[in-house]
mmCIF file of C-alpha atoms in Angstrom:
data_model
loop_
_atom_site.group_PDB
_atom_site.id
_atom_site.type_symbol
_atom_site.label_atom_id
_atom_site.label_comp_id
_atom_site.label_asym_id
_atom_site.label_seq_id
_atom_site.Cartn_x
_atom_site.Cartn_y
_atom_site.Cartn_z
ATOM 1 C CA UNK P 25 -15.065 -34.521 6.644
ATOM 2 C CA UNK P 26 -13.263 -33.390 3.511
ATOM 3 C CA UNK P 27 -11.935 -30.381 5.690
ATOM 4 C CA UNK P 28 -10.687 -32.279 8.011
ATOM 5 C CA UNK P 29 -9.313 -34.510 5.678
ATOM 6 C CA UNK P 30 -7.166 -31.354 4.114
ATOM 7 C CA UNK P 31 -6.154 -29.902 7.294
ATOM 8 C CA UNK P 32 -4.639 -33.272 8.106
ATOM 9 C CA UNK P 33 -2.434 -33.106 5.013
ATOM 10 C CA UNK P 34 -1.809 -29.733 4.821
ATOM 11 C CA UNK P 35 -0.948 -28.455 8.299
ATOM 12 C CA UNK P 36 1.393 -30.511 9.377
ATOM 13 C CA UNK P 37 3.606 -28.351 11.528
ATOM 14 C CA UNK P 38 7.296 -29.838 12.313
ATOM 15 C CA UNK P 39 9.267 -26.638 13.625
ATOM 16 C CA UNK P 40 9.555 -27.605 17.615
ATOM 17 C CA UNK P 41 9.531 -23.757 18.343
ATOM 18 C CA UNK P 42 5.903 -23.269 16.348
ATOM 19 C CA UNK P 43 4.398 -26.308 17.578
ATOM 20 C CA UNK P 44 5.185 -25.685 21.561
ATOM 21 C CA UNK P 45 3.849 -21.627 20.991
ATOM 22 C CA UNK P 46 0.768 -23.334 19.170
ATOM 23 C CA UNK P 47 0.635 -25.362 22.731
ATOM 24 C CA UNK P 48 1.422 -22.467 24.778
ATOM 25 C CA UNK P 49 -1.383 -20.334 23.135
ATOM 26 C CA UNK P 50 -4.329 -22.657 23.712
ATOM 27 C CA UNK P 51 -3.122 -23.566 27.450
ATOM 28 C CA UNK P 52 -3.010 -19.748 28.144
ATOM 29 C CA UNK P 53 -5.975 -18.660 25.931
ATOM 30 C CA UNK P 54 -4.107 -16.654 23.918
ATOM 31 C CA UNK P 55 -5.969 -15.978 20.299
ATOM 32 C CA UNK P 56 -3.301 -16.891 17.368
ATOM 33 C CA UNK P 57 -4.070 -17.264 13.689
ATOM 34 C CA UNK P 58 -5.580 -20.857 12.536
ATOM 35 C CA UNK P 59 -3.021 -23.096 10.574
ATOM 36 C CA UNK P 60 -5.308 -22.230 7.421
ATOM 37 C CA UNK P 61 -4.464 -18.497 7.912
ATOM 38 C CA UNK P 62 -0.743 -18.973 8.115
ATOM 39 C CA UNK P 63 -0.450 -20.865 5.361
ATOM 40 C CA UNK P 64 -2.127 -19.168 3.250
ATOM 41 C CA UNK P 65 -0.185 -15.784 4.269
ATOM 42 C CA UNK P 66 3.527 -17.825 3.575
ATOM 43 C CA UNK P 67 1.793 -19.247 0.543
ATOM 44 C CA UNK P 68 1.204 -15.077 -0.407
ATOM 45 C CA UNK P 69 4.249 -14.326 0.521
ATOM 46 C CA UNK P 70 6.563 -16.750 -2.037
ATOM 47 C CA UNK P 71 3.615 -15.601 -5.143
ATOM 48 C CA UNK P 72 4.279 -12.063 -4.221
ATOM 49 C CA UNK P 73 8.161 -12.110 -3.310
ATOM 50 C CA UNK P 74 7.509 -10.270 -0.283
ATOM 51 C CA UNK P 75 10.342 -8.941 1.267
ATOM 52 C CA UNK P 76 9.335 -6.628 4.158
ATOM 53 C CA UNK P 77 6.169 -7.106 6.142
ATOM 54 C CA UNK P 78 4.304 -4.911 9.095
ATOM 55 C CA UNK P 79 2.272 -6.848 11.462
ATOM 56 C CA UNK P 80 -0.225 -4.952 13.396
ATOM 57 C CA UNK P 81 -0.721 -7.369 16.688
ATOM 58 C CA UNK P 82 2.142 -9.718 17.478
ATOM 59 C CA UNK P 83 0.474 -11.362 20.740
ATOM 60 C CA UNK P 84 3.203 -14.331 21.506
ATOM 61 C CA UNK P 85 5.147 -13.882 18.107
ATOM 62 C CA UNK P 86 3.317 -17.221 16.261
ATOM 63 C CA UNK P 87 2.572 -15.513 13.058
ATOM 64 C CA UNK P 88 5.819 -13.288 12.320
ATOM 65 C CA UNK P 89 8.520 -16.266 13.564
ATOM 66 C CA UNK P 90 5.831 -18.646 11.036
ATOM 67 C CA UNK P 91 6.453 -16.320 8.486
ATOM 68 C CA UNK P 92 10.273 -15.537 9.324
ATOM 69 C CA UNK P 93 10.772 -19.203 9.718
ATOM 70 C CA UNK P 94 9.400 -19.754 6.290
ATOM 71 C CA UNK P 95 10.637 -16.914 4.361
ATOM 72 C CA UNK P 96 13.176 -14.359 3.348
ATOM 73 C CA UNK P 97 11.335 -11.622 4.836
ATOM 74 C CA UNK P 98 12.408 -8.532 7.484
ATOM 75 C CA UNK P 99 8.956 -8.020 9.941
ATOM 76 C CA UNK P 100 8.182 -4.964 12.160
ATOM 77 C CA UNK P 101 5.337 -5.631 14.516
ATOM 78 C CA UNK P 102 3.755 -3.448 16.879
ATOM 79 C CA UNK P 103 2.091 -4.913 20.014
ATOM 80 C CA UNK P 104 0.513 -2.944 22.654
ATOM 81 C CA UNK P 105 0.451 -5.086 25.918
ATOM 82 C CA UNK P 106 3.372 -5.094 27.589
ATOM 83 C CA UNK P 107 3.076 -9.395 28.720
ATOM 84 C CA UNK P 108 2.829 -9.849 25.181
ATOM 85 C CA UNK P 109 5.450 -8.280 24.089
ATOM 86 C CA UNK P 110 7.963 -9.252 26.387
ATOM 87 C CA UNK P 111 6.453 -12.868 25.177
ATOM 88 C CA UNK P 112 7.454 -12.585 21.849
ATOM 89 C CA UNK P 113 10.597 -11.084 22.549
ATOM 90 C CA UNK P 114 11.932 -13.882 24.201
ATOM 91 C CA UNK P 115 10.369 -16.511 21.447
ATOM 92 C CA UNK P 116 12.023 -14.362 18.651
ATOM 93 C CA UNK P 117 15.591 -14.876 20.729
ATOM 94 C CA UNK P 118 15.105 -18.669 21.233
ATOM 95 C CA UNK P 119 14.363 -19.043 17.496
ATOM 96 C CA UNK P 120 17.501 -16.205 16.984
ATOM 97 C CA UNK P 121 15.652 -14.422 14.330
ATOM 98 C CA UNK P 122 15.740 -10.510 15.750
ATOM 99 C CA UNK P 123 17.685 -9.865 12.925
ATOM 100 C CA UNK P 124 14.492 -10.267 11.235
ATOM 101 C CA UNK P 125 11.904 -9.475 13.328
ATOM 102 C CA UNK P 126 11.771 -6.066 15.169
ATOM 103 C CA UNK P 127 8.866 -5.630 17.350
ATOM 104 C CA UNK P 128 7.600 -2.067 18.724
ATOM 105 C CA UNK P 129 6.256 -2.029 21.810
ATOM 106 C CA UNK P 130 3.337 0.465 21.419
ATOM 107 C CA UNK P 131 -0.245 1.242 20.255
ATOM 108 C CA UNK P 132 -0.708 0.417 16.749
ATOM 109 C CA UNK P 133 -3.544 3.595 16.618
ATOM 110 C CA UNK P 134 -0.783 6.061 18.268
ATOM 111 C CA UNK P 135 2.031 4.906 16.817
ATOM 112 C CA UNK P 136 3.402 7.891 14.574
ATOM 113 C CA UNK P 137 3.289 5.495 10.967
ATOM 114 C CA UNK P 138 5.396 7.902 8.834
ATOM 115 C CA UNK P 139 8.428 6.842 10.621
ATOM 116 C CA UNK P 140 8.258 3.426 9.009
ATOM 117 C CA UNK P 141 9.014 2.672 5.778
ATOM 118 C CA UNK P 142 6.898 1.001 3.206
ATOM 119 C CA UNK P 143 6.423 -2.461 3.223
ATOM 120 C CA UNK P 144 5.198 -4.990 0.840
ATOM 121 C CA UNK P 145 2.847 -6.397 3.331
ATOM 122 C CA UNK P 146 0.941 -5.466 5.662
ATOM 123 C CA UNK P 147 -1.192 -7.842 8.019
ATOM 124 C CA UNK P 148 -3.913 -6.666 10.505
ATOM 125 C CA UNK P 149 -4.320 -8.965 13.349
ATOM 126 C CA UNK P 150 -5.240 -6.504 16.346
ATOM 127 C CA UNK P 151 -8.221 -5.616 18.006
ATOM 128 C CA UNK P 152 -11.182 -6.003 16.018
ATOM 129 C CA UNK P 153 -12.829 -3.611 16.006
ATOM 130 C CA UNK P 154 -10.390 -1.103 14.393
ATOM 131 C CA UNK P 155 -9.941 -2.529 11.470
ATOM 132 C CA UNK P 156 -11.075 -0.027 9.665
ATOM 133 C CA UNK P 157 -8.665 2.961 11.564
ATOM 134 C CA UNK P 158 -5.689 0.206 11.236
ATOM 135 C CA UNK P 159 -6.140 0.164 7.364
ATOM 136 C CA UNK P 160 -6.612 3.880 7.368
ATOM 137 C CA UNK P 161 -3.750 4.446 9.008
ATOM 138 C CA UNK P 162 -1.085 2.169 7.767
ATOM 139 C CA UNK P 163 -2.291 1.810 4.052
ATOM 140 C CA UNK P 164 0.298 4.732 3.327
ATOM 141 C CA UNK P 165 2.950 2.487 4.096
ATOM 142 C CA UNK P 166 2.157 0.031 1.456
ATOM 143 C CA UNK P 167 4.176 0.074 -1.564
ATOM 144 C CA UNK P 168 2.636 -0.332 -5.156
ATOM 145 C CA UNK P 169 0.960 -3.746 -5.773
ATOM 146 C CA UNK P 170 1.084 -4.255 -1.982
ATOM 147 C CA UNK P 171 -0.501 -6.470 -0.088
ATOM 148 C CA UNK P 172 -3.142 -6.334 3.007
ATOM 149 C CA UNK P 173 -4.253 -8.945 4.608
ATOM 150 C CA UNK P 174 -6.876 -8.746 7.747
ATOM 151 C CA UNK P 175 -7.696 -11.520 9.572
ATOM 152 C CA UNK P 176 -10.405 -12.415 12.257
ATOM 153 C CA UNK P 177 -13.674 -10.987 9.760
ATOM 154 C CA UNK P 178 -16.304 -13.931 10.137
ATOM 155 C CA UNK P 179 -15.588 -14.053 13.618
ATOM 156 C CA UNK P 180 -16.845 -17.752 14.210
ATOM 157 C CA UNK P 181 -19.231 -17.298 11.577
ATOM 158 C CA UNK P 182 -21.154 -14.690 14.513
ATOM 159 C CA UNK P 183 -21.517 -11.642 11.142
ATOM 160 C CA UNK P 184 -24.361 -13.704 10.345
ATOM 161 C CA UNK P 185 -25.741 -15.284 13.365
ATOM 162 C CA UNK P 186 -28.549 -13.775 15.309
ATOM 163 C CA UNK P 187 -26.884 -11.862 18.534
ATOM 164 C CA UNK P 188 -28.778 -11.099 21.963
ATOM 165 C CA UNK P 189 -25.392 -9.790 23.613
ATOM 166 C CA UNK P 190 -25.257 -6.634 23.372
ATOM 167 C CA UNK P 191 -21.563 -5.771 23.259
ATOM 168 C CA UNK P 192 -21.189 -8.591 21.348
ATOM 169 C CA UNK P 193 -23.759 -7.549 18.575
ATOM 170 C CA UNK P 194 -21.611 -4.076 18.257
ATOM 171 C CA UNK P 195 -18.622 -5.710 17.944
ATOM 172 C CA UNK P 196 -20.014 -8.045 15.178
ATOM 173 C CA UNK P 197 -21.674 -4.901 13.289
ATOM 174 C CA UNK P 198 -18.476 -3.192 13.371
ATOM 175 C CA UNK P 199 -16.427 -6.333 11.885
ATOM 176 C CA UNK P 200 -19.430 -6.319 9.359
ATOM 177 C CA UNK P 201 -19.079 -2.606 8.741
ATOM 178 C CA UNK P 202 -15.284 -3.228 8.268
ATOM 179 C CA UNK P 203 -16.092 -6.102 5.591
ATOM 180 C CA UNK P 204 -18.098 -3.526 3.823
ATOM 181 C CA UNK P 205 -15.861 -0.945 3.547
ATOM 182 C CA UNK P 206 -12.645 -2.927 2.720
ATOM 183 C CA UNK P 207 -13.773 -4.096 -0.772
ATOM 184 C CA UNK P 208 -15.524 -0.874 -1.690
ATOM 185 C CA UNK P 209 -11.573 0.461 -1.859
ATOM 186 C CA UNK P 210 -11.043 1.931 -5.129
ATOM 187 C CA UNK P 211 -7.518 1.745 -3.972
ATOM 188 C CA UNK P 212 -7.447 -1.767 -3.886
ATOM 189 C CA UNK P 213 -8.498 -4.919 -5.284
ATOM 190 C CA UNK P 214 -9.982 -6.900 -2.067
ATOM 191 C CA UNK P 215 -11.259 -10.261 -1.816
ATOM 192 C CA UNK P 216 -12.821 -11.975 1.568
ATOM 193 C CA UNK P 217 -12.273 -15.737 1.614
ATOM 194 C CA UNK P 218 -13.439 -18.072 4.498
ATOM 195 C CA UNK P 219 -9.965 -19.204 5.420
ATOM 196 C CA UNK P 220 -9.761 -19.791 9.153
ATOM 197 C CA UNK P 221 -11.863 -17.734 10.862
ATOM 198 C CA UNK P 222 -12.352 -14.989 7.789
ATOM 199 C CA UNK P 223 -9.356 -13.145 5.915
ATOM 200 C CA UNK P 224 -9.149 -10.014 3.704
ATOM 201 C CA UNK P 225 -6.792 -10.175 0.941
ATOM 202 C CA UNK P 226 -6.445 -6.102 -0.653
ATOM 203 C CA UNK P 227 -4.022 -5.810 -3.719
ATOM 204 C CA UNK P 228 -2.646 -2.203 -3.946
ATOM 205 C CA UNK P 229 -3.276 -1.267 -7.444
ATOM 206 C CA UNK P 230 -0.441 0.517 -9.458
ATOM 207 C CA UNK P 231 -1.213 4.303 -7.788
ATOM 208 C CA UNK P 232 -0.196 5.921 -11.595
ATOM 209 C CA UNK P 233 -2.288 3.182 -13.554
ATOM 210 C CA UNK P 234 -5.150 3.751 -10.864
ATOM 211 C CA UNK P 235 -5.286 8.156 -10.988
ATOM 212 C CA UNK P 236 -5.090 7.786 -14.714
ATOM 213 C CA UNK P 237 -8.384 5.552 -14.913
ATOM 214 C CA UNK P 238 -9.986 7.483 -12.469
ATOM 215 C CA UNK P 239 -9.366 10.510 -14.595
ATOM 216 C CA UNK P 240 -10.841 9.367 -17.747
ATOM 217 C CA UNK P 241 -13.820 7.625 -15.712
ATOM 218 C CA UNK P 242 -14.368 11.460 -14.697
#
């Protein structure tokens, strides 16, 4: 009731672009982030002053035009499937915003990072269960006091539902395993809250601040 009663006053999309991809994406069964998600990434983004975000998954574009739409931010996204990307491509030119949003068409997990720059967010929203490589990989492209965000890490609440499935169950333990590992970062200060379907939220600490208390801890 009283979540329903808050979704009603706080997600009430007007942008015609965001609303018809919302539309689009459960007619064509395509997974996008919930309307608690979003908002609480744009809500990140104006606390943190975010300026340059990488999105790992871009699927029909909802998320990075959302966040374009809403902020003064430049996005690179990488998206592997080819009817995707030409998807988002054409969303990003109706809403005219590739001077903001530059998507890669490629693998996130061959993708050679070090010819980005560093960004002052970073959101995971790819396939689940390499989380844990994606953080890996791309956490060297965060800037100090940046942010990571993951999304998709209660997974309908399944991490603690009983599983027969079997693909299913190692799907779940790896999410789990991912959950695990992300706030045991020393890196990073990480919190899980149960916005939409699960979200991550890793603060960077200062690297300088962070070697000099490991030093005296040792």
């Amino acid at each position: 009731m009283i979540k329903e009663y808050l979704n009603n006053i706080n997600n009430k999309e007007t942008n015609k672009l965001l609303v018809s991809l919302k539309s689009y994406a459960i007619e064509h069964n395509v997974p996008i982030i919930t309307d608690d998600g979003i908002n609480f990434i744009n809500q990140m983004i104006k606390i943190k002053q975010v300026k340059s975000i990488l999105e790992i998954g871009t699927a029909i574009g909802y998320s990075s035009l959302s966040m374009a739409l809403n902020s003064d931010v430049v996005i690179t996204s990488i998206e592997r499937d080819e009817v995707m990307y030409k998807e988002a491509i054409k969303n990003i030119k109706i809403a005219k915003l590739e001077e903001k949003i530059n998507v890669i068409f490629e693998d996130a997990l061959e993708l050679d990072e070090s010819n980005l720059s560093k960004f002052d967010l970073i959101f995971i929203d790819a396939a689940k269960a390499q989380s844990i490589k994606f953080f890996n990989k791309y956490k060297t492209r965060l800037n100090d006091r940046g942010l990571i965000i993951t999304d998709n890490l209660l997974f309908h609440d399944l991490v603690v539902t009983p599983i027969r499935d079997k693909n299913l169950k190692q799907l779940v333990k790896k999410i789990d395993n991912f959950n695990n590992f992300v706030v045991e970062q020393k890196e990073f200060d990480t919190y899980i809250y149960s916005i939409g379907d699960g979200m991550s939220l890793s603060i960077k600490k200062d690297v300088m601040k962070w070697k000099s208390l490991s030093l005296h801890l040792d």
